[in-house]
mmCIF file with all atom_site columns, C-alpha atoms in Angstrom:
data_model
loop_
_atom_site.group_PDB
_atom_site.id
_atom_site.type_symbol
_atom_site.label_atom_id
_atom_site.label_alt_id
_atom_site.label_comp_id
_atom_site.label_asym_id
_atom_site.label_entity_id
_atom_site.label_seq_id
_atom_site.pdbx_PDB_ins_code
_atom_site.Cartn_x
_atom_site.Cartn_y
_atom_site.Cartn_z
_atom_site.occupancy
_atom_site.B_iso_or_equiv
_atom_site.pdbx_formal_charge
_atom_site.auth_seq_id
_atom_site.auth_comp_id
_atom_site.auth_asym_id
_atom_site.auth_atom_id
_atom_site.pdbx_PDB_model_num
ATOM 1   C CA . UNK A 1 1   ? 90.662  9.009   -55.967 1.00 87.00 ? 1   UNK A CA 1
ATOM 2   C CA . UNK A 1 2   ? 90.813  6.437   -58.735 1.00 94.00 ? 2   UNK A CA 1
ATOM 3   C CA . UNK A 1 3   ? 91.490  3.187   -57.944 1.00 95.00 ? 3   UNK A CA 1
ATOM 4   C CA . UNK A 1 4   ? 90.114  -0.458  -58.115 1.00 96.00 ? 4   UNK A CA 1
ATOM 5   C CA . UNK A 1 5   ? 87.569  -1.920  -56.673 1.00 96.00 ? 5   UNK A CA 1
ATOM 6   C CA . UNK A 1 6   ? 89.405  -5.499  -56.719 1.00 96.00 ? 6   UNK A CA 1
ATOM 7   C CA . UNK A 1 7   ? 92.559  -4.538  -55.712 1.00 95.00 ? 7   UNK A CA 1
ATOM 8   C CA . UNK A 1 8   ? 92.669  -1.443  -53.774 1.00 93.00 ? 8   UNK A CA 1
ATOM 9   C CA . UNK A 1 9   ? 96.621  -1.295  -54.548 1.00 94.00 ? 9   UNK A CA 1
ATOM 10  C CA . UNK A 1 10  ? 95.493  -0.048  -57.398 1.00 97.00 ? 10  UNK A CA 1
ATOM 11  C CA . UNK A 1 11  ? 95.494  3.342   -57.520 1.00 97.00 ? 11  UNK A CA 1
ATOM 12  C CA . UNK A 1 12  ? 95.690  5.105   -60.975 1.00 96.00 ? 12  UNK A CA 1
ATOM 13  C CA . UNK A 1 13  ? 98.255  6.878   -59.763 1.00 96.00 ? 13  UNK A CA 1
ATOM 14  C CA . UNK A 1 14  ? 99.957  4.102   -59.164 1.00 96.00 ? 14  UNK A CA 1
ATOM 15  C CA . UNK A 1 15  ? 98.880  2.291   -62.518 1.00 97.00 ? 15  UNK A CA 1
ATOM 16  C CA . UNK A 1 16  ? 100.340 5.043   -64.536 1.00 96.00 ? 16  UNK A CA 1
ATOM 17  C CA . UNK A 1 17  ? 103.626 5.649   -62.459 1.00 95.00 ? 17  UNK A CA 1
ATOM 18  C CA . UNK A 1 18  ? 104.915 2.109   -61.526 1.00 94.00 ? 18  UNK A CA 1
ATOM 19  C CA . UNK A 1 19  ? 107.102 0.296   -63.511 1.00 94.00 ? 19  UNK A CA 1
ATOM 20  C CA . UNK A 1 20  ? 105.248 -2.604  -64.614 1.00 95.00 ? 20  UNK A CA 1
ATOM 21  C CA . UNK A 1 21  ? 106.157 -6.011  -62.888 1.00 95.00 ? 21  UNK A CA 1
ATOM 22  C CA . UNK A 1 22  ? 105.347 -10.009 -62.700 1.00 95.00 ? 22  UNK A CA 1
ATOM 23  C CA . UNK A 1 23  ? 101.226 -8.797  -60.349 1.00 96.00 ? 23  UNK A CA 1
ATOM 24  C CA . UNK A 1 24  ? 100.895 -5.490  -62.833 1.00 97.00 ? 24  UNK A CA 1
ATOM 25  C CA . UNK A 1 25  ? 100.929 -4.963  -67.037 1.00 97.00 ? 25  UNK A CA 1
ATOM 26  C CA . UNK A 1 26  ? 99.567  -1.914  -69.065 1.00 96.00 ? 26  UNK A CA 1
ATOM 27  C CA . UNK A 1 27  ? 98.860  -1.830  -72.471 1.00 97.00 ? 27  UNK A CA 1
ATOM 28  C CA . UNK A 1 28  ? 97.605  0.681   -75.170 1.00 96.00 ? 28  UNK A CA 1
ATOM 29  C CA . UNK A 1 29  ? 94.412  -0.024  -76.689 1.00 97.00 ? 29  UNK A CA 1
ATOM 30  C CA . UNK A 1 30  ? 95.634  0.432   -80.107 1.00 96.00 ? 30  UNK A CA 1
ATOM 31  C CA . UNK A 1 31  ? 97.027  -3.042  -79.786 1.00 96.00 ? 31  UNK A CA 1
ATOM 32  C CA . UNK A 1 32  ? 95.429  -5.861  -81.125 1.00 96.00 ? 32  UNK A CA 1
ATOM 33  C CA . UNK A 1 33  ? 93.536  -7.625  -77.962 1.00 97.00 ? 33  UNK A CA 1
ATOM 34  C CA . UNK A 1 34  ? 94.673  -10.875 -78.985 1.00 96.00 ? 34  UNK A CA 1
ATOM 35  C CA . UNK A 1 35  ? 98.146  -9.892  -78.704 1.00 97.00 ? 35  UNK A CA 1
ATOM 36  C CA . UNK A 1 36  ? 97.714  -9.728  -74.735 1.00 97.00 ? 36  UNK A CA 1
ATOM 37  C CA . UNK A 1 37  ? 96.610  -13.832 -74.771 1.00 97.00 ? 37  UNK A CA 1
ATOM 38  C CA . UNK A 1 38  ? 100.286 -14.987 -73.763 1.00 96.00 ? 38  UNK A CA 1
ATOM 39  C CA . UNK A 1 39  ? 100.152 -12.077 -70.814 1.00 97.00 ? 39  UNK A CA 1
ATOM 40  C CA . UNK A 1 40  ? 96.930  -12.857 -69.784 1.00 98.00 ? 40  UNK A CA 1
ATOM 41  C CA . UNK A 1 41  ? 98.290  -17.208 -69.998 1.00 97.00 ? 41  UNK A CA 1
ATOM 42  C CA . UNK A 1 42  ? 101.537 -16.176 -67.818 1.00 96.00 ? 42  UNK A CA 1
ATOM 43  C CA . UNK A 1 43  ? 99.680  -14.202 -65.287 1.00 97.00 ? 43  UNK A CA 1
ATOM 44  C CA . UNK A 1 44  ? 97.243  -17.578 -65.041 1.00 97.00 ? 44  UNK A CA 1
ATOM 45  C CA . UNK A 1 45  ? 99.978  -19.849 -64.552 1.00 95.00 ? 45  UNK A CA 1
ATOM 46  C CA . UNK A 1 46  ? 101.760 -17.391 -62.552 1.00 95.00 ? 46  UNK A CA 1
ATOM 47  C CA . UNK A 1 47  ? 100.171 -15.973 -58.874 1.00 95.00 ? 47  UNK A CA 1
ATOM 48  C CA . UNK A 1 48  ? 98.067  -13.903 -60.741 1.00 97.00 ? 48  UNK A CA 1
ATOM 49  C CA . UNK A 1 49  ? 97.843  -10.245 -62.078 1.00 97.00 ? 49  UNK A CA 1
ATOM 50  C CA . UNK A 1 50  ? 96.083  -7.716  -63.919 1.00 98.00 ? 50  UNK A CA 1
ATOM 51  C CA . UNK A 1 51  ? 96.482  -5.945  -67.097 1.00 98.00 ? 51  UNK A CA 1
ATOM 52  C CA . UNK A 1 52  ? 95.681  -2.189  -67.382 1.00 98.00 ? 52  UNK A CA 1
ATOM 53  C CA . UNK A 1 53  ? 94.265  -1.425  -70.844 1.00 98.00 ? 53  UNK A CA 1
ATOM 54  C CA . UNK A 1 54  ? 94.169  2.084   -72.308 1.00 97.00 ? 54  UNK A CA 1
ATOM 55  C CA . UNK A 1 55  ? 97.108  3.091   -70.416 1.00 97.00 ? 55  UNK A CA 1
ATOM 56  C CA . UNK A 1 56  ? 100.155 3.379   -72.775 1.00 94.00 ? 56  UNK A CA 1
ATOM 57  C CA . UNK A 1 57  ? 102.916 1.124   -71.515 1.00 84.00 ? 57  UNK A CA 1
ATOM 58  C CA . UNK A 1 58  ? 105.738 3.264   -73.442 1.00 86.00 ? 58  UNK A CA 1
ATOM 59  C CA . UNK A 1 59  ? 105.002 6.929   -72.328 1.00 89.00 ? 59  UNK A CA 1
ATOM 60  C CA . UNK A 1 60  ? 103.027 6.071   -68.803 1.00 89.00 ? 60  UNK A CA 1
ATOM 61  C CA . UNK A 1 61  ? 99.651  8.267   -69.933 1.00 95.00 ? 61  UNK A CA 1
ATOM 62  C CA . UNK A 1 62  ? 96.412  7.517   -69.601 1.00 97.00 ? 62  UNK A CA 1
ATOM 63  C CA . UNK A 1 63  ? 95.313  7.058   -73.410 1.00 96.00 ? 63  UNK A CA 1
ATOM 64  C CA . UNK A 1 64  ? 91.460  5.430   -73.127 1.00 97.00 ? 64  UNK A CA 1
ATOM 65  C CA . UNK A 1 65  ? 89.465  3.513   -75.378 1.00 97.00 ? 65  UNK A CA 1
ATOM 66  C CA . UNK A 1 66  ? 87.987  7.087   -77.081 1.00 95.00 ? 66  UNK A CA 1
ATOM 67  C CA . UNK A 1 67  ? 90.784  6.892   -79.960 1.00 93.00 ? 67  UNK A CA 1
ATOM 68  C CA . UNK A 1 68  ? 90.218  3.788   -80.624 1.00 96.00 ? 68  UNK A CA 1
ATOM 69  C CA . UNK A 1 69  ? 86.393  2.797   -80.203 1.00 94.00 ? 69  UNK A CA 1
ATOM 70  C CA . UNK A 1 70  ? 84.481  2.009   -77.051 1.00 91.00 ? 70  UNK A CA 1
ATOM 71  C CA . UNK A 1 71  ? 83.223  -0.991  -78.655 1.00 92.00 ? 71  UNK A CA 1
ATOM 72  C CA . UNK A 1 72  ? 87.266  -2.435  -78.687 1.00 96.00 ? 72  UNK A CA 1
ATOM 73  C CA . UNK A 1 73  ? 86.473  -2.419  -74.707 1.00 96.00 ? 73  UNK A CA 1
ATOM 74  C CA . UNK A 1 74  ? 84.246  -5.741  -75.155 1.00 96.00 ? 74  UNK A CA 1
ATOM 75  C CA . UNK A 1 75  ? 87.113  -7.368  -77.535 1.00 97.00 ? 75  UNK A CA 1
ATOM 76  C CA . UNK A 1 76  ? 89.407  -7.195  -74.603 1.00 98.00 ? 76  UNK A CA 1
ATOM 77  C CA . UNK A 1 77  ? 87.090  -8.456  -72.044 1.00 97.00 ? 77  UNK A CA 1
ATOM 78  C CA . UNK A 1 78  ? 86.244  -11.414 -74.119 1.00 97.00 ? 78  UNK A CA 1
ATOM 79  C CA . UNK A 1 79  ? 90.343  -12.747 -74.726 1.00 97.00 ? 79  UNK A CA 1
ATOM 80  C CA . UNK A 1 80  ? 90.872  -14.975 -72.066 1.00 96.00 ? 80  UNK A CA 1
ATOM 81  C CA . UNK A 1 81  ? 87.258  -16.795 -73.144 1.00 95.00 ? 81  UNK A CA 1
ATOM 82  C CA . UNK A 1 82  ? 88.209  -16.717 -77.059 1.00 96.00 ? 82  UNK A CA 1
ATOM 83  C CA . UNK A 1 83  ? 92.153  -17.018 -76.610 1.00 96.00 ? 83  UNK A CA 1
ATOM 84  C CA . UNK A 1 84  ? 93.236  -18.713 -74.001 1.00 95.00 ? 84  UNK A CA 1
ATOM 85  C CA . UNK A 1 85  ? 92.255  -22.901 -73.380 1.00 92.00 ? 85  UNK A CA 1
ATOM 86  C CA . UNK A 1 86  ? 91.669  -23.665 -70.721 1.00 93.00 ? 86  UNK A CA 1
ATOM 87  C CA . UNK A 1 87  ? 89.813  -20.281 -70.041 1.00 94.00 ? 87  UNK A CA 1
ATOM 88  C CA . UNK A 1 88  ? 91.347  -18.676 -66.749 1.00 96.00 ? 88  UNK A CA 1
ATOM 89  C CA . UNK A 1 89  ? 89.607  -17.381 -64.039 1.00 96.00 ? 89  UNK A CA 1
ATOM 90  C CA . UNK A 1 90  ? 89.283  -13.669 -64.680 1.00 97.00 ? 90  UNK A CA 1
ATOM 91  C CA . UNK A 1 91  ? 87.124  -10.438 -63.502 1.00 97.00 ? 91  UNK A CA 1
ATOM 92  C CA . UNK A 1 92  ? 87.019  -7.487  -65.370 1.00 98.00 ? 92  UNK A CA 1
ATOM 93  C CA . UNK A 1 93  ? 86.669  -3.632  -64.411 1.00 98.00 ? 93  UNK A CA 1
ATOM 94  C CA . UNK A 1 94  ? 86.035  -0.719  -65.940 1.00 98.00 ? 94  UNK A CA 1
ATOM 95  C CA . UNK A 1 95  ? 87.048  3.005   -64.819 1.00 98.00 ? 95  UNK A CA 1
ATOM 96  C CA . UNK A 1 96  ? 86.465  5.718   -65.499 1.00 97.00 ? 96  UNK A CA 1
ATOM 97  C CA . UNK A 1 97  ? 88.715  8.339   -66.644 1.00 97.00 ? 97  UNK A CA 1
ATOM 98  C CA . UNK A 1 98  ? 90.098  11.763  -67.785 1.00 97.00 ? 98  UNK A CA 1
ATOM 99  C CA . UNK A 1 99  ? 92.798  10.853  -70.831 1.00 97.00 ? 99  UNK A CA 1
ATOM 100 C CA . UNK A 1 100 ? 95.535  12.667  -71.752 1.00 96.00 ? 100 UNK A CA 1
ATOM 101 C CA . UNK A 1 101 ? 93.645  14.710  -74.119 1.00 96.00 ? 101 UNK A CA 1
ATOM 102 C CA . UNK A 1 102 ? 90.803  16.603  -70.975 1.00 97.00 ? 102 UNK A CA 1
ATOM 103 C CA . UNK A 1 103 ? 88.505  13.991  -72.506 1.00 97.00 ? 103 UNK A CA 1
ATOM 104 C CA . UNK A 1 104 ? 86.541  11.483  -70.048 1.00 97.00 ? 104 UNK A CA 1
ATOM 105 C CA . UNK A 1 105 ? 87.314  8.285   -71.096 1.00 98.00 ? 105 UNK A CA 1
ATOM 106 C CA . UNK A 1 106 ? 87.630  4.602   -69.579 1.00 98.00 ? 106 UNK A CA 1
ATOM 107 C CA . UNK A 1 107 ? 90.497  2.496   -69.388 1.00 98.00 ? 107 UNK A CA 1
ATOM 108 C CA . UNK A 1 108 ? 89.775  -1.655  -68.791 1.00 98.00 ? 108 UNK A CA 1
ATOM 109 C CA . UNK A 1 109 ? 91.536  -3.688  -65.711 1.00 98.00 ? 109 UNK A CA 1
ATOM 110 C CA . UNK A 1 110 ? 91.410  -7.444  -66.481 1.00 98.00 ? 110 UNK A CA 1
ATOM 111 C CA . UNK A 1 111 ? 92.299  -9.394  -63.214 1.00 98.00 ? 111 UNK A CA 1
ATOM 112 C CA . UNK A 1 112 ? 93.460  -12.887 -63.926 1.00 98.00 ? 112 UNK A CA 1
ATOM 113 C CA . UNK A 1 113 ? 93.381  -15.003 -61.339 1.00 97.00 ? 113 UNK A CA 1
ATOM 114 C CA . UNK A 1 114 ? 95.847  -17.659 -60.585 1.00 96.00 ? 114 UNK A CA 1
ATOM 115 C CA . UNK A 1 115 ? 95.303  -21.473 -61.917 1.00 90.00 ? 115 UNK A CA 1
ATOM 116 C CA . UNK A 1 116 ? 94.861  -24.148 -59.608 1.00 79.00 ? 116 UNK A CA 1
ATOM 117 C CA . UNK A 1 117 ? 95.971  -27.111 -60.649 1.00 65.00 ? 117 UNK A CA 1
#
């Protein structure tokens, strides 16, 4: 089974089937990765949450970083540090996957943690 090492409530099951909510976000990666800077800024100030990326928020399947360039993976991981100010507290994860196509693939879990004031 597929699921997180930093949150173990994270199954991929349950990253691709539940609807998304104020802990839990997906997003394509065909998006631009600075477009997820106000996500990643609510979740801070917030209790928290991570953001599944490569996981299409629209039709629930699993569509990778393949389509759009493994290299995009490091763009993502480096938005709260070029985007956000202050920088949040954040760990990142990678997975590995089979996408919607049969193809193996990864999809990206940013965990932001929550700001302490």
């Amino acid at each position: 089974m597929i699921k997180s090492k930093v949150n173990s409530l994270l199954t991929l099951e349950y990253m691709i089937n539940e609807p998304e909510n104020k802990y839990f976000d997906r997003k394509d990666a065909k998006i631009k990765p600075s477009d997820i800077a106000s996500l990643i800024v609510a979740f801070a100030n917030a209790e928290g949450g991570t953001i599944a990326i490569g996981i299409s928020d629209k039709k629930k399947t699993i569509k990778g970083f393949q389509e759009v360039g493994i290299e995009k993976l490091n763009d993502f991981i480096n938005v709260p540090r070029d985007c956000c100010k202050p920088t949040p507290e954040y760990t990142e994860e990678i997975l590995d996957v089979i996408n919607y196509k049969g193809k193996e693939d990864k999809i990206l879990l940013l965990h932001i943690a929550p700001s302490v004031d």
